[in-house]
Short mmCIF file of C-alpha atoms in Angstrom, two decimals:
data_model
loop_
_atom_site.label_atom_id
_atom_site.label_comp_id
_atom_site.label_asym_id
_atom_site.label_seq_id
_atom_site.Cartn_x
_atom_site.Cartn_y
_atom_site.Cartn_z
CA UNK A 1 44.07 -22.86 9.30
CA UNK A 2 40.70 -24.79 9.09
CA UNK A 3 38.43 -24.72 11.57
CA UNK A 4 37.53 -28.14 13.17
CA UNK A 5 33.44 -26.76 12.28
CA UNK A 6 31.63 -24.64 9.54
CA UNK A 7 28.65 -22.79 10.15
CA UNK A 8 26.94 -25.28 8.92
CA UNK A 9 27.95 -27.96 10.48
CA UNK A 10 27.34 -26.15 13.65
CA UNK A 11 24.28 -25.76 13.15
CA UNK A 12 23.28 -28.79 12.01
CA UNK A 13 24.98 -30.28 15.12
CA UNK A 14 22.50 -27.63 17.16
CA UNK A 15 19.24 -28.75 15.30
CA UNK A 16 19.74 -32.38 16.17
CA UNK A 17 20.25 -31.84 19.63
CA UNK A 18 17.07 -29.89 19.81
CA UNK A 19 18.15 -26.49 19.41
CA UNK A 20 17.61 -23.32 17.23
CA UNK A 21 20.35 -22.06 15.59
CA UNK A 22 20.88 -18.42 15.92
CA UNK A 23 23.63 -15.95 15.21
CA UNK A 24 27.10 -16.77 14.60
CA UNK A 25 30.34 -14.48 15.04
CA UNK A 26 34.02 -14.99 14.50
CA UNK A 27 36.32 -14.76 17.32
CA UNK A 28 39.81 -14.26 16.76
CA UNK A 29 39.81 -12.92 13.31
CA UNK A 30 42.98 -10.59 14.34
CA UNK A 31 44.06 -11.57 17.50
CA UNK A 32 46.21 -14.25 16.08
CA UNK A 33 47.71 -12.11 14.12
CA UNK A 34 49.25 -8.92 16.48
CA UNK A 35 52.26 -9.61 18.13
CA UNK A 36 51.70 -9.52 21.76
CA UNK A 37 54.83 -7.46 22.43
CA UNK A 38 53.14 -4.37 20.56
CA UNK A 39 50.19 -5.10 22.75
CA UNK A 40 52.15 -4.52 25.71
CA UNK A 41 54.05 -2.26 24.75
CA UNK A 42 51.34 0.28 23.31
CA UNK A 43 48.87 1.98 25.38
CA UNK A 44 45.28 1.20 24.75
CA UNK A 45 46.34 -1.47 21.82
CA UNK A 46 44.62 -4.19 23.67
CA UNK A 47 41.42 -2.38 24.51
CA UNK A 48 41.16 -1.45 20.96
CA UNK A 49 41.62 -4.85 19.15
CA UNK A 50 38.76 -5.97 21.75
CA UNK A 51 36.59 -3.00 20.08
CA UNK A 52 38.02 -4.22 16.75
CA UNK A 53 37.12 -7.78 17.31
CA UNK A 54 33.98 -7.12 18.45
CA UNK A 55 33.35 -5.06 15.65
CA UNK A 56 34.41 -7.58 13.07
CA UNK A 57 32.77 -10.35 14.75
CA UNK A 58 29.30 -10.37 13.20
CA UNK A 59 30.72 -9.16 9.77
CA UNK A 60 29.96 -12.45 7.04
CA UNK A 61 33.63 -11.85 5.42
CA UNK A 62 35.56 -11.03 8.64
CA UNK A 63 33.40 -13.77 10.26
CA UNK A 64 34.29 -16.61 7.65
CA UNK A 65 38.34 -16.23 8.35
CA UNK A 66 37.73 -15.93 12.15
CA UNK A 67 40.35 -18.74 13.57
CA UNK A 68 36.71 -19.72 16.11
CA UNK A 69 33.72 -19.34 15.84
CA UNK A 70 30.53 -18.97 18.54
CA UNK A 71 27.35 -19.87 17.89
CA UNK A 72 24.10 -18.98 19.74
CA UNK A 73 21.49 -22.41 19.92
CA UNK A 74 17.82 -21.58 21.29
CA UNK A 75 15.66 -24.35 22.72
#
């Protein structure tokens, strides 16, 4: 599904309000994707897609089919 931004336009968006763009990292890249019954039902299955997540966040391909994405601005 495509995202309503791109990196880019993020951070264009961020440099005309006055800001610096900074890092970006995907969020939800597999979230969407694991049924919540087997996170339930498994022990420890959500605590380790959050350390999967976090792990894939930063990661350019991972990051590109993220479902969100975050973006840090500095002023």
């Amino acid at each position: 599904t495509p995202r309503r931004f791109t990196r880019e336009t993020l951070a264009v968006l961020l440099s005309s309000a006055g800001f610096t763009p900074g890092e970006v990292h995907g969020v939800r890249i597999f979230a969407d994707l694991v049924p919540s019954r087997l996170l339930d039902g498994e022990p420890g299955a959500a605590r380790a897609l959050v350390a999967l997540e976090q792990a894939a966040a930063a990661h350019p391909v991972l990051r590109d089919i993220a479902t969100q994405l975050h973006v840090l601005g500095r002023k």
